[in-house]
Tab-separated table of C-alpha atoms in Angstrom:
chain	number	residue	atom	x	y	z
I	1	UNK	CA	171.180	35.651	-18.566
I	2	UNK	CA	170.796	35.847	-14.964
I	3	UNK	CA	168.774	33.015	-13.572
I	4	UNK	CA	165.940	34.592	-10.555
I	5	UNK	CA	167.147	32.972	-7.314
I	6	UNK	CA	164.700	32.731	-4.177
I	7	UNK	CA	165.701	34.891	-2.288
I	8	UNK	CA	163.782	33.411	1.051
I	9	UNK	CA	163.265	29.537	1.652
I	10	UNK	CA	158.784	28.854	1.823
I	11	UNK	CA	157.974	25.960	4.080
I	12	UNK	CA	156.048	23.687	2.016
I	13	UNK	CA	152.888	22.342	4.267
I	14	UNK	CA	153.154	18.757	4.934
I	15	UNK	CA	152.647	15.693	4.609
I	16	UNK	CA	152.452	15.529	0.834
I	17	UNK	CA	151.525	11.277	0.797
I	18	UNK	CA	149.506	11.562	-2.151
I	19	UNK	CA	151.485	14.122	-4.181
I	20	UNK	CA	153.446	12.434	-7.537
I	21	UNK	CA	155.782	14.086	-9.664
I	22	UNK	CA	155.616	12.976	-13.421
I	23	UNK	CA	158.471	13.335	-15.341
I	24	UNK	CA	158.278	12.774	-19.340
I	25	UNK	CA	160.510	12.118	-21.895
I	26	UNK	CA	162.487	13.661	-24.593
I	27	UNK	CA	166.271	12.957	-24.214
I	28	UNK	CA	168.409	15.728	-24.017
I	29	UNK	CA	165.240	18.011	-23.291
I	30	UNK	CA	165.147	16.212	-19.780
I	31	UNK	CA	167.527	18.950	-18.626
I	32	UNK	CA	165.109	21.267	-18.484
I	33	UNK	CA	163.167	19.099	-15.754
I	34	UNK	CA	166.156	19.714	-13.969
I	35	UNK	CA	165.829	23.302	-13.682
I	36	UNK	CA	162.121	23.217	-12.971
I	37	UNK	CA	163.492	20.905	-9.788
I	38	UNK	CA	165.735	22.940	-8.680
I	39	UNK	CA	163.921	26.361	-8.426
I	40	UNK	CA	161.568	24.338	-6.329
I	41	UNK	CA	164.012	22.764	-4.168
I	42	UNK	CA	165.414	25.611	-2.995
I	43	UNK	CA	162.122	27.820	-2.489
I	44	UNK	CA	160.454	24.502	-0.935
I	45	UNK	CA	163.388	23.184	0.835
I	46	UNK	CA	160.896	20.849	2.719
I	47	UNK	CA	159.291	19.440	0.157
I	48	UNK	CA	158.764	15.706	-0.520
I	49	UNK	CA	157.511	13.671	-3.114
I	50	UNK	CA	156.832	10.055	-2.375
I	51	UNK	CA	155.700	8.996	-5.987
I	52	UNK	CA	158.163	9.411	-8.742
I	53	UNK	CA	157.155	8.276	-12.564
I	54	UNK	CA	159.424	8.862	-15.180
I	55	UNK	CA	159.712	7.987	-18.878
I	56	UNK	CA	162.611	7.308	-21.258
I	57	UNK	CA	165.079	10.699	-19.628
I	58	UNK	CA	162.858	11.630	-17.404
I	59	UNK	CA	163.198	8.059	-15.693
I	60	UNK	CA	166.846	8.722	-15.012
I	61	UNK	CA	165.572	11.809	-13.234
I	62	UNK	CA	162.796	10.058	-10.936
I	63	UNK	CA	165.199	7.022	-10.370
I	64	UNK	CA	168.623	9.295	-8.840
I	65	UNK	CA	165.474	10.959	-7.047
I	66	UNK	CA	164.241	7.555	-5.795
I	67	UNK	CA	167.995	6.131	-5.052
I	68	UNK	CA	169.179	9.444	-3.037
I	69	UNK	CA	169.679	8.357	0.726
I	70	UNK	CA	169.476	12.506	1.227
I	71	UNK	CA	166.661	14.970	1.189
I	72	UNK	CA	164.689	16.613	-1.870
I	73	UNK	CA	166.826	19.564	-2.062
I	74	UNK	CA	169.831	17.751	-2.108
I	75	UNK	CA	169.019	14.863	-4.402
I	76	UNK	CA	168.111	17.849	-6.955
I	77	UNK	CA	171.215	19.630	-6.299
I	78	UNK	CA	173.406	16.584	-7.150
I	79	UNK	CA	171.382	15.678	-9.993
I	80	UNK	CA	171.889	19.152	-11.752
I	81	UNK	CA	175.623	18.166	-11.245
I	82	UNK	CA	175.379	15.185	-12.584
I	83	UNK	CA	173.483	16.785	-16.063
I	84	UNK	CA	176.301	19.859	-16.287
I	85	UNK	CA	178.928	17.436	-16.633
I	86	UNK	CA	177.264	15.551	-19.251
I	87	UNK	CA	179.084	15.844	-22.713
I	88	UNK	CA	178.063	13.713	-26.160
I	89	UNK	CA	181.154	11.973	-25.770
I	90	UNK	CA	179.456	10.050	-22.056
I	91	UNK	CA	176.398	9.268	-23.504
I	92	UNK	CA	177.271	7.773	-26.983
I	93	UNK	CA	180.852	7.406	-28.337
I	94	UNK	CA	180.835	10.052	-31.497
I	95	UNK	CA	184.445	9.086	-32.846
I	96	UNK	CA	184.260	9.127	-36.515
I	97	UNK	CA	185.083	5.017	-36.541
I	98	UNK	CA	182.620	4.408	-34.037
I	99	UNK	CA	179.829	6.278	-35.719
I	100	UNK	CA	180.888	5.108	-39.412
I	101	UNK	CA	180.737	1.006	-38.122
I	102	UNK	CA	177.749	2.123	-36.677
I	103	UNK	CA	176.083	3.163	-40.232
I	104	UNK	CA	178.131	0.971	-42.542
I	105	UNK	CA	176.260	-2.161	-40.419
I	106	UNK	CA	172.943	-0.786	-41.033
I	107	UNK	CA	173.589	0.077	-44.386
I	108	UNK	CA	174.926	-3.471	-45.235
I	109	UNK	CA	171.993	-4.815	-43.761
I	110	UNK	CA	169.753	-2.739	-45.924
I	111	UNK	CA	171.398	-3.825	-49.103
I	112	UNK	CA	171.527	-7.480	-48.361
I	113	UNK	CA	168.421	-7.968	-47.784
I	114	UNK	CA	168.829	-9.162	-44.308
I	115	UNK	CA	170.563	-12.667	-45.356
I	116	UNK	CA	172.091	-14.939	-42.560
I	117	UNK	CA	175.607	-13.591	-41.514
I	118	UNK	CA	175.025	-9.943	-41.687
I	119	UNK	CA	176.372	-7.879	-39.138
I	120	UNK	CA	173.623	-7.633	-36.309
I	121	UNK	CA	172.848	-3.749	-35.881
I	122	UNK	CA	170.992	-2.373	-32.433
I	123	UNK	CA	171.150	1.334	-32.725
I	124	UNK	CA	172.962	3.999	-34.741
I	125	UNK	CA	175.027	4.493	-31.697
I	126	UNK	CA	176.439	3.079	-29.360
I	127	UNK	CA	175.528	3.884	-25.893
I	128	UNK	CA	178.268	2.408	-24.038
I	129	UNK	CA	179.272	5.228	-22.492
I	130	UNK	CA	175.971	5.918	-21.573
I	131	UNK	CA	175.811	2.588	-19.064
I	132	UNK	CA	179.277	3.868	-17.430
I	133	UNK	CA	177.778	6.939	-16.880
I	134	UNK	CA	174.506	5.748	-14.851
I	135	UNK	CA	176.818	3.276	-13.453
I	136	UNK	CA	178.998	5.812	-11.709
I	137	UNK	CA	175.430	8.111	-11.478
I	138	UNK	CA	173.311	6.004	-9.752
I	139	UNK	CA	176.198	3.500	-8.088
I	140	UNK	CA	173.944	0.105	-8.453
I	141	UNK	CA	174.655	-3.130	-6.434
I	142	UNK	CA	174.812	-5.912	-8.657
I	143	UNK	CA	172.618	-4.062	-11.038
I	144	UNK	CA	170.147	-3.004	-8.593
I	145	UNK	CA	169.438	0.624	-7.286
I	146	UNK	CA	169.397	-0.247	-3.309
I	147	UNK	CA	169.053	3.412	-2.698
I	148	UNK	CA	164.868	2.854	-3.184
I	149	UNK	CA	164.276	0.180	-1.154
I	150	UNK	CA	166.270	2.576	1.647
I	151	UNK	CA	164.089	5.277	1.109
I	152	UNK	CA	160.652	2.985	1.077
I	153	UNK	CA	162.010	1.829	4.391
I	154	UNK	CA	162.516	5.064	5.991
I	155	UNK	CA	158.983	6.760	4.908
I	156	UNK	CA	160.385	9.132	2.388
I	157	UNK	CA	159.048	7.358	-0.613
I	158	UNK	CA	156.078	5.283	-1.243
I	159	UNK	CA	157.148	4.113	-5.281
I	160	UNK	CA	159.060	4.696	-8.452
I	161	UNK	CA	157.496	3.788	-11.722
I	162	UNK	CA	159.760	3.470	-14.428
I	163	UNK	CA	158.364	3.442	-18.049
I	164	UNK	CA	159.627	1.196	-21.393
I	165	UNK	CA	157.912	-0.578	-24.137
I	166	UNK	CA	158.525	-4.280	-24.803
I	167	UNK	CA	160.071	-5.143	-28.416
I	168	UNK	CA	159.384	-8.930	-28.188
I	169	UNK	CA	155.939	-7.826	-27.455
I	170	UNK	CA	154.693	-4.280	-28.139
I	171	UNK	CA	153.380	-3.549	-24.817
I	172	UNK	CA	153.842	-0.907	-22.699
I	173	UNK	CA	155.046	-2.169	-19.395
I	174	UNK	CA	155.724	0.376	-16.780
I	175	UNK	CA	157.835	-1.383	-14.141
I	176	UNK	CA	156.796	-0.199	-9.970
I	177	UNK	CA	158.919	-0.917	-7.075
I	178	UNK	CA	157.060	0.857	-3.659
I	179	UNK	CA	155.011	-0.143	-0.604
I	180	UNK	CA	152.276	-1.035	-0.352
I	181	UNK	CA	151.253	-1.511	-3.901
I	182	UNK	CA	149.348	-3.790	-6.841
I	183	UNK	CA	150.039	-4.295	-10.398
I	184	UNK	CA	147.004	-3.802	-13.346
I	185	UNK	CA	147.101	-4.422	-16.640
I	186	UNK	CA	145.104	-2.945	-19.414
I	187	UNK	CA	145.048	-3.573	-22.763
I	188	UNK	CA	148.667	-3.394	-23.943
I	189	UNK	CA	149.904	-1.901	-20.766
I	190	UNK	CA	150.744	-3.223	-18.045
I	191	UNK	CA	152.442	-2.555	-14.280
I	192	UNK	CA	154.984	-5.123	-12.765
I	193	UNK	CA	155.700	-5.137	-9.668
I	194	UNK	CA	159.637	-5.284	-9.595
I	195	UNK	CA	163.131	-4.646	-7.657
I	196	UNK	CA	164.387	-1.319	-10.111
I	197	UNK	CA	167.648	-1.868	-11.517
I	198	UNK	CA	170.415	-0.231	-14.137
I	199	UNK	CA	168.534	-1.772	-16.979
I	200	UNK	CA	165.550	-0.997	-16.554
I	201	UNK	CA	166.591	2.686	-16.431
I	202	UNK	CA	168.508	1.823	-19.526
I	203	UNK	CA	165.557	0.485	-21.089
I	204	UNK	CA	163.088	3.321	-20.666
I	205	UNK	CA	165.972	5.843	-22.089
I	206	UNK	CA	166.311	4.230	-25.223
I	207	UNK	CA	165.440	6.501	-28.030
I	208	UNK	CA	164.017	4.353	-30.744
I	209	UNK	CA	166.498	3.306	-33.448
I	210	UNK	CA	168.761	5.645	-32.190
I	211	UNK	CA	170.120	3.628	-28.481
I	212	UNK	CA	169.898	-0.147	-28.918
I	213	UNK	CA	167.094	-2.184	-26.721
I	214	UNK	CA	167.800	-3.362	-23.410
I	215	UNK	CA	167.039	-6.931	-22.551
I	216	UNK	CA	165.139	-7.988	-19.201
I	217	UNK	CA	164.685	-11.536	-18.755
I	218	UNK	CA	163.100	-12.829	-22.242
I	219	UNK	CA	162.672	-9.744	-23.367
I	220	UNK	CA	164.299	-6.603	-25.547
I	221	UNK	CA	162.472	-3.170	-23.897
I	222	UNK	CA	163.167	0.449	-25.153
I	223	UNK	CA	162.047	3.775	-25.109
I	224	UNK	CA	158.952	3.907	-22.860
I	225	UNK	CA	157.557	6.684	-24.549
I	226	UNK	CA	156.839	4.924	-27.231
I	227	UNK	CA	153.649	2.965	-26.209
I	228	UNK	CA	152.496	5.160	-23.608
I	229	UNK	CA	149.394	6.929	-24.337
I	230	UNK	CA	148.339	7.455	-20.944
I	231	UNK	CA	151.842	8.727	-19.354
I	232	UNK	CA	149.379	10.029	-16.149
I	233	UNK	CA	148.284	6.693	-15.718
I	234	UNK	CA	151.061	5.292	-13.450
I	235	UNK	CA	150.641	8.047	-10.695
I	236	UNK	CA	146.866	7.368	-10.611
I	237	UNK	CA	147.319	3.597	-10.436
I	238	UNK	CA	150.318	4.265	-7.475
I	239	UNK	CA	147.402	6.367	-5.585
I	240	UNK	CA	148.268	9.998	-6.422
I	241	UNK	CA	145.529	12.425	-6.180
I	242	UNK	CA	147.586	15.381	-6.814
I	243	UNK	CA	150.177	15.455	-10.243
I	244	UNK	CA	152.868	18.009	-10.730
I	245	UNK	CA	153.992	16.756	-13.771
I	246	UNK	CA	156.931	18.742	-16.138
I	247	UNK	CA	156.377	18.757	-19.713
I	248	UNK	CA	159.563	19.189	-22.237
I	249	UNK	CA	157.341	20.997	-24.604
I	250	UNK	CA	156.452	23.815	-25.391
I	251	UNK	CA	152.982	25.103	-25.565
I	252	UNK	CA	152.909	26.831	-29.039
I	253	UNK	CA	150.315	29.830	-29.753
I	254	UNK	CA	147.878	28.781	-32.939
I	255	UNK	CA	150.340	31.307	-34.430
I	256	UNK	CA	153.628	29.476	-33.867
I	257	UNK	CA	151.840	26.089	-34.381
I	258	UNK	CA	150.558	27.461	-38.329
I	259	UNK	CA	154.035	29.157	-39.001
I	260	UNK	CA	155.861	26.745	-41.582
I	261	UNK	CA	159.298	25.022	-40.691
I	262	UNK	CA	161.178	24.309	-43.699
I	263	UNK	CA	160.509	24.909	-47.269
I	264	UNK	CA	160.217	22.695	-49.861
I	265	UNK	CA	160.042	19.158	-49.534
I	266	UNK	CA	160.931	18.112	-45.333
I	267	UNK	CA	164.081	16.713	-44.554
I	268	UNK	CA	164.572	13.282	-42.855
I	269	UNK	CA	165.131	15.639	-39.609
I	270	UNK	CA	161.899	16.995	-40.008
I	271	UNK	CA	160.137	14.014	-40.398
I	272	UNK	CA	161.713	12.199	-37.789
I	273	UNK	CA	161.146	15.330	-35.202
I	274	UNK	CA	157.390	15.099	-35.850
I	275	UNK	CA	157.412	11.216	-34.919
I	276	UNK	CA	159.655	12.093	-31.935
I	277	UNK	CA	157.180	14.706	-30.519
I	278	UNK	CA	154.156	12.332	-31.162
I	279	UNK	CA	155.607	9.397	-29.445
I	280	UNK	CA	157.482	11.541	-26.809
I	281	UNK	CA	155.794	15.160	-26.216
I	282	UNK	CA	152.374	15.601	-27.319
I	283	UNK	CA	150.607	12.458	-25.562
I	284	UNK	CA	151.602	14.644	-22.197
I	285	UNK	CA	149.199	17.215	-23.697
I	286	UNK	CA	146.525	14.670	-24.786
I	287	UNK	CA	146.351	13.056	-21.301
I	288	UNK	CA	145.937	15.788	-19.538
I	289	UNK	CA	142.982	17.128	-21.415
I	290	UNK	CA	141.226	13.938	-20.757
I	291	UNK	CA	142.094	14.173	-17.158
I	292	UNK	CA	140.564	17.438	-16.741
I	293	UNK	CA	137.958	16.736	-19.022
I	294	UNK	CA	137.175	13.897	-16.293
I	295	UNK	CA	137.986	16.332	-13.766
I	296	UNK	CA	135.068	18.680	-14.700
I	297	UNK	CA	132.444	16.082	-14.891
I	298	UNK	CA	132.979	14.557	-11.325
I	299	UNK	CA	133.520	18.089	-9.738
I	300	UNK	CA	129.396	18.505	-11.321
I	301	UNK	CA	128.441	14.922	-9.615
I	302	UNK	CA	127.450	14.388	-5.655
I	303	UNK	CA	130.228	12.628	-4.138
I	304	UNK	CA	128.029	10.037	-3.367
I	305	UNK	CA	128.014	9.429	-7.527
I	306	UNK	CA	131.264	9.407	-8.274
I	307	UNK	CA	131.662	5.148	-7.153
I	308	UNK	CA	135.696	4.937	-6.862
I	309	UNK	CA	136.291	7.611	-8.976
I	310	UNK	CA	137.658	10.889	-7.847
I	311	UNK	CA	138.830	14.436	-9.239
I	312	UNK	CA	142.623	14.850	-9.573
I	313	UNK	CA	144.465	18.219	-8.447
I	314	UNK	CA	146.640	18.693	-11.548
I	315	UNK	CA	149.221	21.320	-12.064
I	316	UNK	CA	151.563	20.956	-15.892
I	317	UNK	CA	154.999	23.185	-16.436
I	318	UNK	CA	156.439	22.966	-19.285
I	319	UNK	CA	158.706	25.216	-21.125
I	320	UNK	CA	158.028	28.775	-22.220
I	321	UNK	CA	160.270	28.396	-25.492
I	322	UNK	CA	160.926	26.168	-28.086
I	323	UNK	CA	163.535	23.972	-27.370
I	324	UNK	CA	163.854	22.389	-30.923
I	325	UNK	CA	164.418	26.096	-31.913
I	326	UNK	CA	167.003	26.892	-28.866
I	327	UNK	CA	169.041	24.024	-30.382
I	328	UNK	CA	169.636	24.968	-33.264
I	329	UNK	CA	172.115	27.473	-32.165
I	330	UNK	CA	173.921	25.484	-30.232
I	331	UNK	CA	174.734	23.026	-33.003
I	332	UNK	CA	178.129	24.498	-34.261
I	333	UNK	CA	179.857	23.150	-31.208
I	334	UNK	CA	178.778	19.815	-31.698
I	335	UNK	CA	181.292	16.977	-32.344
I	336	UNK	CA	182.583	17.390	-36.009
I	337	UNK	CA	181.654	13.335	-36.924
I	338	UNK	CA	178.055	14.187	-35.349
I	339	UNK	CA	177.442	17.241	-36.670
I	340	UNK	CA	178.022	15.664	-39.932
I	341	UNK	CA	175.910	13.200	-39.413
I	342	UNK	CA	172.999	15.060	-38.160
I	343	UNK	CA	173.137	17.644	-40.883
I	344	UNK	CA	173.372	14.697	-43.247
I	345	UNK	CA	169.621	14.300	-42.063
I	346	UNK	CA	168.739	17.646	-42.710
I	347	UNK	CA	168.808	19.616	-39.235
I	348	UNK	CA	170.182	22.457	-40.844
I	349	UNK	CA	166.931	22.509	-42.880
I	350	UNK	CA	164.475	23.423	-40.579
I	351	UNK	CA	163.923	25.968	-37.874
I	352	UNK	CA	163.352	24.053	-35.134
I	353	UNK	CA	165.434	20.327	-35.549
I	354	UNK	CA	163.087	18.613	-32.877
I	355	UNK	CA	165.205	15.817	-33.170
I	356	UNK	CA	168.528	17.446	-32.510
I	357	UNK	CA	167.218	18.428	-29.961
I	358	UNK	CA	166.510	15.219	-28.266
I	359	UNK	CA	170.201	14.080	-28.581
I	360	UNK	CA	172.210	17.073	-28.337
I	361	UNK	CA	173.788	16.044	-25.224
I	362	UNK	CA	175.779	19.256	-25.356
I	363	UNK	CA	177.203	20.956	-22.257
I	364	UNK	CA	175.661	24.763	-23.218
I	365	UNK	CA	172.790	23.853	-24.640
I	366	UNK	CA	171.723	21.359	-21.260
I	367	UNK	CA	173.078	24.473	-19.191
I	368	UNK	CA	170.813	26.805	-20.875
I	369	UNK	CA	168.083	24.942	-20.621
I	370	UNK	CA	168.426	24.147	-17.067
I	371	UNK	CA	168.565	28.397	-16.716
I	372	UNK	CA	165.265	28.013	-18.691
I	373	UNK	CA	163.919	25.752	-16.448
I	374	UNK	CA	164.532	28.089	-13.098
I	375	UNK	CA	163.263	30.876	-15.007
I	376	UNK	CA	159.939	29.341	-16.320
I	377	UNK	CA	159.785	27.731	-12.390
I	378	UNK	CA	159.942	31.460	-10.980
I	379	UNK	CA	157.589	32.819	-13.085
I	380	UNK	CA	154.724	30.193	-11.852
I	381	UNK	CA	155.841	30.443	-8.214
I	382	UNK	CA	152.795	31.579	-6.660
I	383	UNK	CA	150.837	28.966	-8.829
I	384	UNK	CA	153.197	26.038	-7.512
I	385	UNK	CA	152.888	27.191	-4.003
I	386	UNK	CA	149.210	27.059	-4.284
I	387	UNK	CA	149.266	23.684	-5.541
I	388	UNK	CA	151.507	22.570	-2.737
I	389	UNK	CA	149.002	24.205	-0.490
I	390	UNK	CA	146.005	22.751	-1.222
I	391	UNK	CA	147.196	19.294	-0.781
I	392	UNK	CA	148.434	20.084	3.078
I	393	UNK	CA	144.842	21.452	3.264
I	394	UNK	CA	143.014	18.510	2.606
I	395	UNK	CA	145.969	16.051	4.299
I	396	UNK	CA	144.564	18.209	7.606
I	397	UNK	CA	140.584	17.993	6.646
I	398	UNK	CA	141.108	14.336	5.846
I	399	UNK	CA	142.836	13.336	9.596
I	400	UNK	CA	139.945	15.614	11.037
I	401	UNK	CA	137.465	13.659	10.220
């Protein structure tokens, strides 16, 4: 399919200070983010975003953004590079040994009964190659990602959140490095103020049970998804007022949400795609309709009523297909030892294996869906341009007065 390529550069209006870009989670699916990026780096060549949140994959996304010494465009550009070389074999090794040591500890655990001296087990792979790969990605000195505190200094960013959820603990705790900037807490969620590093990065992408925690000083952190119900929260607490966040959902008609998956009784895929897209997709969706919810009862107030709360310019992509359902026909050319596996669970039993999905770290399927991403990004041009639009307008009516 040919992908719709601008055919004429738009200046984006500046300054953008209070613009943030949310990125979500999803694994694999954080390709498509990708795409959305790079349609609008290339029609808004000019554009800048100095707040960056990102959960689980979509904080590897907003940290290469955050740690590129060039400009938008370019940090986009590289970062689709980076995604089109991924294979399975550079996230997680998928040798038949590797994978079989993998399950064999787990299961030996299980029948035990968890006595002293069994095997420890972390994950049901082993991410290894993952760590190399951000390594060589996001080139960190002594573990940290210099690259931010670079672009703090030279005005190009004000902060990166990064999102994970705290094992030892169960809290959320989204980690901030910017200018400028405070930490909260709430209850069980919190914002630390830190230096950004490989493992925290690490951390936030760690699908539960699947990628083994990440510890950070006293304590094991994974998947930041996981304990997030408010992923908007970080950009509002960083001082955005306007939120392009890209959702790796898809927003289903009442028709495609009532039309039934698999029949009989649900595989373990099944299952396990449902948790995935309630700890990683669909709190996107609930967030937002508070937020505008919110939105529509200040925008009825006096400003004078509001106190120190304020309506937030809000504009969601997300993806026009399913992308459970895309990956199902991309599953053949899996690795044989991981295909087994995964059809083991059931994938082959549903319609749309959410949870393939999410790992399928597979070069055609994260090609197409970066193609699905450009597409989806051209057909809501005009609406993104407005967006960018209105916040240059009130950047000029707020230094007028």
């Amino acid at each position: 399919m040919e992908i719709p390529r601008a055919t004429s550069a738009i200046p984006t209006p500046a300054p953008n200070e209070d613009l943030a870009l949310v990125l979500t989670g999803g694994g694999a699916r954080g390709a498509y983010q990708v795409g959305v990026l790079r349609y609008m780096a290339r029609r808004f060549p000019e554009l800048n975003v100095p707040v960056l949140c990102g959960v689980s994959a979509g904080a590897i996304n907003a940290a290469h953004l955050a740690q590129h010494h060039g400009s938008f465009a370019q940090a986009v550009e590289e970062l689709v590079s980076l995604w089109l070389e991924l294979t399975p074999e550079q996230i997680f090794r998928v040798d038949a040994a590797s994978l079989l040591n993998q399950i064999g500890a787990w299961g030996l655990r299980l029948l035990s009964g968890g006595r002293a001296g069994d095997p420890r087990v972390q994950g049901l792979v082993d991410t290894a190659p993952l760590g190399e790969f951000l390594t060589s990605a996001l080139a960190p000195v002594r573990g940290r990602l210099t690259g931010i505190d670079y672009n703090l200094h030279r005005g190009t960013l004000k902060a990166l959140s990064i999102g994970t959820t705290s094992y030892t603990t169960g809290q959320s705790v989204v980690w901030v490095h910017g200018r400028e900037i405070e930490g909260w807490e709430r209850p069980m969620r919190r914002g630390v103020q830190t230096k950004i590093g490989l493992k925290h990065v690490m951390a936030s992408a760690a699908l539960p049970l699947f990628f083994p925690a990440v510890r950070i000083g006293r304590e094991w952190y994974g998947d930041g998804g996981i304990r997030l119900a408010a992923p908007l929260s970080p950009a509002l607490h960083l001082g955005a007022r306007r939120i392009l966040a890209i959702s790796n959902q898809h927003g289903a008609t009442q028709e495609e949400a009532d039309r039934p998956l698999t029949r009989g009784y649900p595989p373990p895929a099944q299952v396990l795609g449902v948790l995935m897209n309630s700890v990683f997709l669909d709190v996107i969706d609930q967030d937002v309709a508070r937020l505008e919810r919110l939105n529509r009862i200040l925008n009825k107030l006096p400003e004078e009523e509001r106190e120190e709360f304020r309506p937030i310019d809000l504009l969601v992509l997300r993806p026009s297909q399913d992308l459970g359902r895309l990956s199902a026909a991309y599953e053949p050319r899996l690795p044989g030892a991981f295909r087994f596996l995964t059809r083991g669970l059931g994938t082959k039993e549903t319609e749309s294996p959410d949870v393939l999905s999410m790992v399928m770290f597979q070069h055609d399927y994260l090609n197409r869906l970066i193609e699905l991403g450009e597409e989806d990004a051209a057909a809501r041009e005009d609406e993104i341009g407005a967006f960018l639009a209105r916040g240059a307008e009130e950047s000029v009516r707020a230094r007028a007065s």
